[in-house]
Amino acid sequence: MEDVVGKYVSQKISKTRWRPVSATALQPPEIFATGSWDNEENKISIWSVGDFVGLVPNGEYHGEPHLLCDIQHSGDVMDMQFLDQERIVAASSTGSVAIFRHHQNNQTLSLNQKWEQAHYYDHSWGSASCTGIICNSPEIFSIGEDGRINMFTTDRKEAVRTIDNADSSTLQAVTRLRTTEILTVNSIGQLKIWDFRQQGNEPSQIFSLTGERVPLHCVDRHPNQQHIVATGSQDGMLSIWDVRQGSMPVSLLNAHQAELWEVHFHPSNPDHLFTCSEDGSLWHWDASSDVTDRKSFLHTSGRNTSFLPHSTANQSIISAWLNNDPTKDRIEITNLSSNSALSINSLDVLGSFLVYGTDTESIYVKKDLFV
C-alpha cells in the first residue's frame, strides 16, 4: 500500500498516540509518541512522521518516521495519553503512573512526575498493573488490575481522590464522558459510569453484555454525542452503547477473529471508527453514507438486530451509530493493515493520518485516510 510507511523499531509497540494539534491548525499532524512492552528495556519514544515537503505526487513519502528522542520506562507501557503539547502520561505494569516532558528545544525526554504504586494489591501480592489512564488537564484518572480508580492532578504528589474497591474485577480501560464523569470497562463485560461530583464509592450507572461475561478490553466515546460509546471485547466483538437508555448495547457486531485491543472514533469525523486486533487486522468502519455491494457482517443479540449507516447526508451523525432501520445497507469495513501475522496493539487517528504499532516491532503511518 503506497500510502503506508513502516519502520522497524526493535521494540514491541503497545501504544501509539498523536500529539494533539490546535483545532485551528492547518498543518497535518507531525509528532507521535509510542510506548513499548515485553522488551528487556521498555521505552517512551517521540517520532516525527517525516518531511512533509518531501511528499511526492503519487502519495508516497520521501522519508520514513524518524526518532526524535526516547527515555527508558519501568515496566510495560499499558496506556499512554498526551496531557498537553509537551507532557505525556504513561501507565505501567508496575502499578505506577508517570508524566514525561518532551523538551522540543533540544529533543529530549525527562521524567516530570511519578506516582509510585498507584495500583497495588495487599502486601503479600505487591503491585498491580495500571491498565488505563484518561487525561483532562490538570486531572488524570487511572485504573488498574486491583479494581482501584485514582484521580491525580499535576500539582499534587498524592492522589486527590481514590476509590479503593471500585470494582471486584480487573478494570481494563477508561474514557471520559463529561467533565466530571468517567466510564470504565472491566473483565466481566460491564461498563460503569463514575460521577466525581458525588462523594460515594458507587457507580452512577452499570451496563453489561448479555450472556457470557466476556472481558471488555477497550472503550471510546463519540466526540460529539457523548452518550454514544463503543467497546471492544476479548472475542473480537464491537459493541455500540447508548448510555441514556437501557443497560445493554444497542448493537453487537462480529468483527475481529481475536481480541479487539483498541477502538477509536475519528475525533473530527466520528462517523468513521477504527479498531485493531490480536489477529493482525486494523479495520476502518465507514458509516458516512449509503453504500451498495458492501460486506455483510453477522449481528447478534443487541437491542437492535442490525448496524446501519445513516441514509441521508444531512441527517445527524448520531443516526450513523444508532440507526435500527433494517432496510438500509450495512456499514462499509476496510482492512487497512497489510496482513500482519502478529497483533496490532494500538492505533491513533488525527486528521487524515493514522498511526499504529505492532508486535512485529514496527510502527506504521498511513496518510490520506479518506481518499
Short mmCIF file of N, CA and C in Angstrom, two decimals, residues 67-189:
data_model
loop_
_atom_site.label_atom_id
_atom_site.label_comp_id
_atom_site.label_asym_id
_atom_site.label_seq_id
_atom_site.Cartn_x
_atom_site.Cartn_y
_atom_site.Cartn_z
N LEU A 67 13.13 8.86 14.68
CA LEU A 67 13.13 9.03 16.13
C LEU A 67 13.72 10.38 16.50
N LEU A 68 12.96 11.12 17.35
CA LEU A 68 13.46 12.39 17.87
C LEU A 68 14.15 12.20 19.21
N CYS A 69 13.56 11.39 20.09
CA CYS A 69 14.15 11.13 21.39
C CYS A 69 13.38 10.00 22.07
N ASP A 70 14.00 9.40 23.08
CA ASP A 70 13.30 8.38 23.86
C ASP A 70 13.82 8.36 25.28
N ILE A 71 13.13 7.63 26.14
CA ILE A 71 13.51 7.53 27.54
C ILE A 71 13.07 6.17 28.05
N GLN A 72 13.87 5.61 28.94
CA GLN A 72 13.52 4.29 29.48
C GLN A 72 12.27 4.39 30.34
N HIS A 73 11.45 3.32 30.26
CA HIS A 73 10.21 3.25 31.04
C HIS A 73 10.23 1.98 31.87
N SER A 74 9.93 2.12 33.14
CA SER A 74 9.93 0.97 34.05
C SER A 74 8.66 0.15 33.84
N GLY A 75 8.80 -1.09 33.39
CA GLY A 75 7.65 -1.96 33.14
C GLY A 75 7.07 -1.75 31.76
N ASP A 76 6.07 -2.56 31.42
CA ASP A 76 5.37 -2.40 30.15
C ASP A 76 4.54 -1.13 30.15
N VAL A 77 4.49 -0.45 29.00
CA VAL A 77 3.60 0.70 28.85
C VAL A 77 2.20 0.17 28.56
N MET A 78 1.31 0.28 29.54
CA MET A 78 -0.04 -0.27 29.42
C MET A 78 -1.02 0.70 28.77
N ASP A 79 -0.78 1.99 28.96
CA ASP A 79 -1.59 3.02 28.33
C ASP A 79 -0.77 4.30 28.29
N MET A 80 -1.20 5.23 27.44
CA MET A 80 -0.43 6.45 27.26
C MET A 80 -1.35 7.51 26.68
N GLN A 81 -1.26 8.74 27.21
CA GLN A 81 -2.07 9.85 26.71
C GLN A 81 -1.23 11.12 26.78
N PHE A 82 -1.40 11.98 25.78
CA PHE A 82 -0.83 13.32 25.87
C PHE A 82 -1.68 14.14 26.83
N LEU A 83 -1.01 14.79 27.80
CA LEU A 83 -1.70 15.71 28.69
C LEU A 83 -1.84 17.07 28.04
N ASP A 84 -0.82 17.46 27.30
CA ASP A 84 -0.81 18.71 26.53
C ASP A 84 0.25 18.57 25.46
N GLN A 85 0.70 19.68 24.88
CA GLN A 85 1.67 19.63 23.78
C GLN A 85 3.03 19.11 24.21
N GLU A 86 3.34 19.19 25.50
CA GLU A 86 4.69 18.83 25.95
C GLU A 86 4.73 17.61 26.86
N ARG A 87 3.62 17.27 27.52
CA ARG A 87 3.66 16.23 28.54
C ARG A 87 2.85 15.00 28.13
N ILE A 88 3.42 13.83 28.45
CA ILE A 88 2.81 12.54 28.15
C ILE A 88 2.64 11.78 29.46
N VAL A 89 1.45 11.22 29.67
CA VAL A 89 1.19 10.41 30.86
C VAL A 89 1.24 8.94 30.45
N ALA A 90 1.97 8.14 31.22
CA ALA A 90 2.12 6.71 30.91
C ALA A 90 1.70 5.87 32.09
N ALA A 91 0.98 4.78 31.81
CA ALA A 91 0.57 3.80 32.81
C ALA A 91 1.48 2.59 32.70
N SER A 92 1.93 2.07 33.84
CA SER A 92 2.92 0.99 33.84
C SER A 92 2.37 -0.31 34.43
N SER A 93 2.92 -1.41 33.94
CA SER A 93 2.59 -2.72 34.51
C SER A 93 3.12 -2.86 35.94
N THR A 94 4.00 -1.95 36.36
CA THR A 94 4.49 -1.96 37.74
C THR A 94 3.52 -1.30 38.70
N GLY A 95 2.45 -0.69 38.17
CA GLY A 95 1.46 -0.03 39.00
C GLY A 95 1.63 1.47 39.11
N SER A 96 2.65 2.02 38.49
CA SER A 96 2.91 3.46 38.60
C SER A 96 2.24 4.23 37.47
N VAL A 97 2.09 5.54 37.72
CA VAL A 97 1.64 6.50 36.71
C VAL A 97 2.70 7.58 36.64
N ALA A 98 3.19 7.89 35.44
CA ALA A 98 4.29 8.85 35.31
C ALA A 98 3.99 9.87 34.22
N ILE A 99 4.50 11.08 34.42
CA ILE A 99 4.41 12.13 33.41
C ILE A 99 5.82 12.39 32.88
N PHE A 100 5.94 12.36 31.55
CA PHE A 100 7.20 12.66 30.89
C PHE A 100 7.05 13.96 30.10
N ARG A 101 8.09 14.77 30.15
CA ARG A 101 8.07 16.04 29.42
C ARG A 101 8.96 15.96 28.19
N HIS A 102 8.39 16.37 27.05
CA HIS A 102 9.15 16.44 25.80
C HIS A 102 9.71 17.85 25.65
N HIS A 103 11.02 17.97 25.73
CA HIS A 103 11.68 19.27 25.57
C HIS A 103 11.98 19.46 24.08
N GLN A 104 11.19 20.28 23.44
CA GLN A 104 11.27 20.39 21.99
C GLN A 104 12.45 21.23 21.53
N ASN A 105 13.03 22.02 22.43
CA ASN A 105 14.17 22.84 22.03
C ASN A 105 15.42 22.00 21.78
N ASN A 106 15.58 20.93 22.57
CA ASN A 106 16.77 20.08 22.36
C ASN A 106 16.41 18.61 22.13
N GLN A 107 15.13 18.34 21.89
CA GLN A 107 14.64 16.99 21.58
C GLN A 107 15.12 15.96 22.61
N THR A 108 14.69 16.17 23.85
CA THR A 108 14.95 15.20 24.91
C THR A 108 13.65 14.94 25.67
N LEU A 109 13.63 13.83 26.39
CA LEU A 109 12.52 13.49 27.27
C LEU A 109 13.05 13.40 28.70
N SER A 110 12.24 13.88 29.65
CA SER A 110 12.63 13.75 31.05
C SER A 110 11.41 13.34 31.87
N LEU A 111 11.68 12.68 33.00
CA LEU A 111 10.61 12.33 33.92
C LEU A 111 10.19 13.58 34.67
N ASN A 112 8.92 13.93 34.57
CA ASN A 112 8.41 15.16 35.17
C ASN A 112 7.76 14.92 36.53
N GLN A 113 7.07 13.79 36.64
CA GLN A 113 6.35 13.48 37.88
C GLN A 113 6.00 11.99 37.87
N LYS A 114 5.95 11.38 39.05
CA LYS A 114 5.63 9.95 39.09
C LYS A 114 4.90 9.61 40.39
N TRP A 115 3.82 8.85 40.23
CA TRP A 115 3.09 8.33 41.37
C TRP A 115 3.39 6.82 41.45
N GLU A 116 4.30 6.46 42.35
CA GLU A 116 4.66 5.06 42.53
C GLU A 116 3.51 4.29 43.18
N GLN A 117 3.36 3.05 42.81
CA GLN A 117 2.34 2.18 43.39
C GLN A 117 0.97 2.84 43.45
N ALA A 118 0.60 3.47 42.36
CA ALA A 118 -0.77 3.99 42.25
C ALA A 118 -1.76 2.84 42.31
N HIS A 119 -1.30 1.67 41.86
CA HIS A 119 -2.15 0.47 41.89
C HIS A 119 -1.36 -0.67 42.53
N TYR A 120 -1.99 -1.37 43.46
CA TYR A 120 -1.30 -2.42 44.21
C TYR A 120 -2.34 -3.34 44.86
N TYR A 121 -1.90 -4.56 45.13
CA TYR A 121 -2.69 -5.50 45.94
C TYR A 121 -2.24 -5.33 47.40
N ASP A 122 -2.61 -6.26 48.23
CA ASP A 122 -2.14 -6.17 49.61
C ASP A 122 -0.64 -6.50 49.65
N HIS A 123 -0.07 -6.47 50.83
CA HIS A 123 1.39 -6.58 50.95
C HIS A 123 1.92 -7.91 50.43
N SER A 124 1.13 -8.95 50.49
CA SER A 124 1.62 -10.26 50.05
C SER A 124 1.66 -10.39 48.53
N TRP A 125 0.85 -9.58 47.83
CA TRP A 125 0.78 -9.69 46.37
C TRP A 125 1.60 -8.60 45.67
N GLY A 126 1.79 -7.47 46.32
CA GLY A 126 2.59 -6.42 45.71
C GLY A 126 1.82 -5.57 44.72
N SER A 127 2.56 -5.01 43.75
CA SER A 127 1.97 -4.04 42.83
C SER A 127 1.00 -4.70 41.86
N ALA A 128 0.03 -3.90 41.41
CA ALA A 128 -0.93 -4.33 40.39
C ALA A 128 -0.73 -3.45 39.16
N SER A 129 -0.96 -4.00 38.00
CA SER A 129 -0.77 -3.25 36.77
C SER A 129 -1.75 -2.09 36.68
N CYS A 130 -1.25 -0.92 36.27
CA CYS A 130 -2.13 0.20 35.92
C CYS A 130 -2.54 -0.01 34.47
N THR A 131 -3.79 -0.30 34.24
CA THR A 131 -4.25 -0.75 32.92
C THR A 131 -4.74 0.37 32.02
N GLY A 132 -5.09 1.53 32.59
CA GLY A 132 -5.63 2.59 31.74
C GLY A 132 -5.55 3.95 32.40
N ILE A 133 -5.46 4.99 31.56
CA ILE A 133 -5.49 6.37 32.04
C ILE A 133 -6.31 7.21 31.07
N ILE A 134 -6.87 8.29 31.60
CA ILE A 134 -7.54 9.28 30.76
C ILE A 134 -7.24 10.65 31.35
N CYS A 135 -6.92 11.61 30.50
CA CYS A 135 -6.48 12.93 30.95
C CYS A 135 -7.49 14.01 30.58
N ASN A 136 -7.67 14.95 31.49
CA ASN A 136 -8.43 16.17 31.23
C ASN A 136 -7.72 17.25 32.04
N SER A 137 -6.61 17.75 31.48
CA SER A 137 -5.69 18.60 32.21
C SER A 137 -6.41 19.63 33.07
N PRO A 138 -6.03 19.75 34.36
CA PRO A 138 -4.87 19.12 35.01
C PRO A 138 -5.18 17.76 35.65
N GLU A 139 -6.36 17.20 35.40
CA GLU A 139 -6.74 15.95 36.06
C GLU A 139 -6.31 14.74 35.24
N ILE A 140 -5.91 13.69 35.96
CA ILE A 140 -5.53 12.41 35.37
C ILE A 140 -6.24 11.32 36.16
N PHE A 141 -6.99 10.47 35.47
CA PHE A 141 -7.65 9.33 36.12
C PHE A 141 -6.90 8.06 35.73
N SER A 142 -6.67 7.20 36.70
CA SER A 142 -6.01 5.92 36.41
C SER A 142 -6.86 4.77 36.95
N ILE A 143 -6.79 3.63 36.27
CA ILE A 143 -7.49 2.42 36.68
C ILE A 143 -6.51 1.26 36.66
N GLY A 144 -6.89 0.13 37.33
CA GLY A 144 -5.93 -0.96 37.38
C GLY A 144 -6.52 -2.32 37.61
N GLU A 145 -5.62 -3.30 37.60
CA GLU A 145 -5.99 -4.68 37.88
C GLU A 145 -6.57 -4.85 39.27
N ASP A 146 -6.21 -3.93 40.16
CA ASP A 146 -6.67 -4.01 41.55
C ASP A 146 -8.10 -3.48 41.73
N GLY A 147 -8.76 -3.06 40.64
CA GLY A 147 -10.11 -2.53 40.74
C GLY A 147 -10.19 -1.14 41.33
N ARG A 148 -9.05 -0.46 41.42
CA ARG A 148 -8.97 0.87 42.04
C ARG A 148 -9.05 1.96 40.97
N ILE A 149 -9.66 3.09 41.32
CA ILE A 149 -9.67 4.28 40.48
C ILE A 149 -9.00 5.41 41.25
N ASN A 150 -8.04 6.08 40.63
CA ASN A 150 -7.37 7.24 41.23
C ASN A 150 -7.64 8.48 40.40
N MET A 151 -7.75 9.62 41.08
CA MET A 151 -7.75 10.91 40.40
C MET A 151 -6.55 11.70 40.90
N PHE A 152 -5.65 12.05 39.97
CA PHE A 152 -4.47 12.85 40.28
C PHE A 152 -4.61 14.23 39.64
N THR A 153 -3.87 15.18 40.18
CA THR A 153 -3.67 16.46 39.49
C THR A 153 -2.18 16.73 39.46
N THR A 154 -1.75 17.49 38.47
CA THR A 154 -0.32 17.67 38.23
C THR A 154 0.37 18.47 39.33
N ASP A 155 -0.39 19.15 40.17
CA ASP A 155 0.22 19.98 41.21
C ASP A 155 0.27 19.29 42.57
N ARG A 156 -0.09 18.00 42.63
CA ARG A 156 -0.09 17.31 43.92
C ARG A 156 0.65 15.99 43.83
N LYS A 157 1.35 15.64 44.90
CA LYS A 157 2.16 14.42 44.92
C LYS A 157 1.34 13.20 45.33
N GLU A 158 0.17 13.43 45.91
CA GLU A 158 -0.71 12.33 46.30
C GLU A 158 -1.99 12.40 45.48
N ALA A 159 -2.70 11.28 45.41
CA ALA A 159 -3.97 11.26 44.69
C ALA A 159 -4.96 12.22 45.35
N VAL A 160 -5.69 12.94 44.53
CA VAL A 160 -6.74 13.83 45.03
C VAL A 160 -7.89 13.01 45.60
N ARG A 161 -8.16 11.90 44.93
CA ARG A 161 -9.23 11.02 45.38
C ARG A 161 -8.94 9.60 44.89
N THR A 162 -9.27 8.62 45.70
CA THR A 162 -9.12 7.22 45.34
C THR A 162 -10.37 6.45 45.72
N ILE A 163 -10.86 5.63 44.81
CA ILE A 163 -11.94 4.69 45.11
C ILE A 163 -11.29 3.32 45.16
N ASP A 164 -11.05 2.82 46.37
CA ASP A 164 -10.24 1.62 46.56
C ASP A 164 -10.88 0.36 46.00
N ASN A 165 -12.16 0.20 46.20
CA ASN A 165 -12.84 -1.03 45.76
C ASN A 165 -13.90 -0.69 44.72
N ALA A 166 -13.46 0.06 43.71
CA ALA A 166 -14.41 0.46 42.67
C ALA A 166 -14.97 -0.74 41.94
N ASP A 167 -14.16 -1.78 41.77
CA ASP A 167 -14.60 -2.96 41.04
C ASP A 167 -13.94 -4.19 41.63
N SER A 168 -14.69 -5.27 41.70
CA SER A 168 -14.13 -6.52 42.23
C SER A 168 -13.37 -7.29 41.16
N SER A 169 -13.47 -6.85 39.90
CA SER A 169 -12.73 -7.47 38.80
C SER A 169 -11.74 -6.45 38.23
N THR A 170 -10.92 -6.90 37.29
CA THR A 170 -9.92 -6.02 36.69
C THR A 170 -10.59 -4.95 35.84
N LEU A 171 -10.21 -3.69 36.09
CA LEU A 171 -10.62 -2.60 35.21
C LEU A 171 -9.68 -2.58 34.01
N GLN A 172 -10.26 -2.60 32.81
CA GLN A 172 -9.45 -2.79 31.60
C GLN A 172 -9.17 -1.51 30.83
N ALA A 173 -10.14 -0.59 30.81
CA ALA A 173 -9.98 0.63 30.01
C ALA A 173 -10.92 1.70 30.56
N VAL A 174 -10.62 2.96 30.22
CA VAL A 174 -11.38 4.08 30.74
C VAL A 174 -11.48 5.17 29.68
N THR A 175 -12.61 5.88 29.67
CA THR A 175 -12.76 7.05 28.83
C THR A 175 -13.51 8.11 29.62
N ARG A 176 -13.44 9.34 29.17
CA ARG A 176 -14.14 10.44 29.84
C ARG A 176 -15.45 10.71 29.12
N LEU A 177 -16.53 10.79 29.86
CA LEU A 177 -17.82 11.13 29.26
C LEU A 177 -18.03 12.63 29.27
N ARG A 178 -18.04 13.20 30.47
CA ARG A 178 -18.18 14.65 30.61
C ARG A 178 -17.11 15.12 31.58
N THR A 179 -17.12 16.39 31.91
CA THR A 179 -16.04 16.95 32.73
C THR A 179 -15.84 16.18 34.02
N THR A 180 -16.92 15.79 34.68
CA THR A 180 -16.80 15.13 35.98
C THR A 180 -17.11 13.64 35.93
N GLU A 181 -17.34 13.09 34.73
CA GLU A 181 -17.72 11.69 34.60
C GLU A 181 -16.71 10.89 33.79
N ILE A 182 -16.38 9.69 34.29
CA ILE A 182 -15.59 8.76 33.51
C ILE A 182 -16.39 7.46 33.36
N LEU A 183 -16.02 6.67 32.36
CA LEU A 183 -16.65 5.38 32.13
C LEU A 183 -15.57 4.32 32.06
N THR A 184 -15.74 3.25 32.84
CA THR A 184 -14.77 2.15 32.86
C THR A 184 -15.39 0.89 32.29
N VAL A 185 -14.55 0.01 31.74
CA VAL A 185 -14.99 -1.33 31.32
C VAL A 185 -14.13 -2.34 32.07
N ASN A 186 -14.70 -3.52 32.33
CA ASN A 186 -13.99 -4.49 33.17
C ASN A 186 -13.92 -5.87 32.53
N SER A 187 -13.36 -6.81 33.28
CA SER A 187 -13.07 -8.14 32.77
C SER A 187 -14.26 -9.08 32.82
N ILE A 188 -15.43 -8.59 33.24
CA ILE A 188 -16.64 -9.43 33.20
C ILE A 188 -17.73 -8.78 32.34
N GLY A 189 -17.31 -7.93 31.38
CA GLY A 189 -18.24 -7.40 30.39
C GLY A 189 -19.13 -6.27 30.86
#
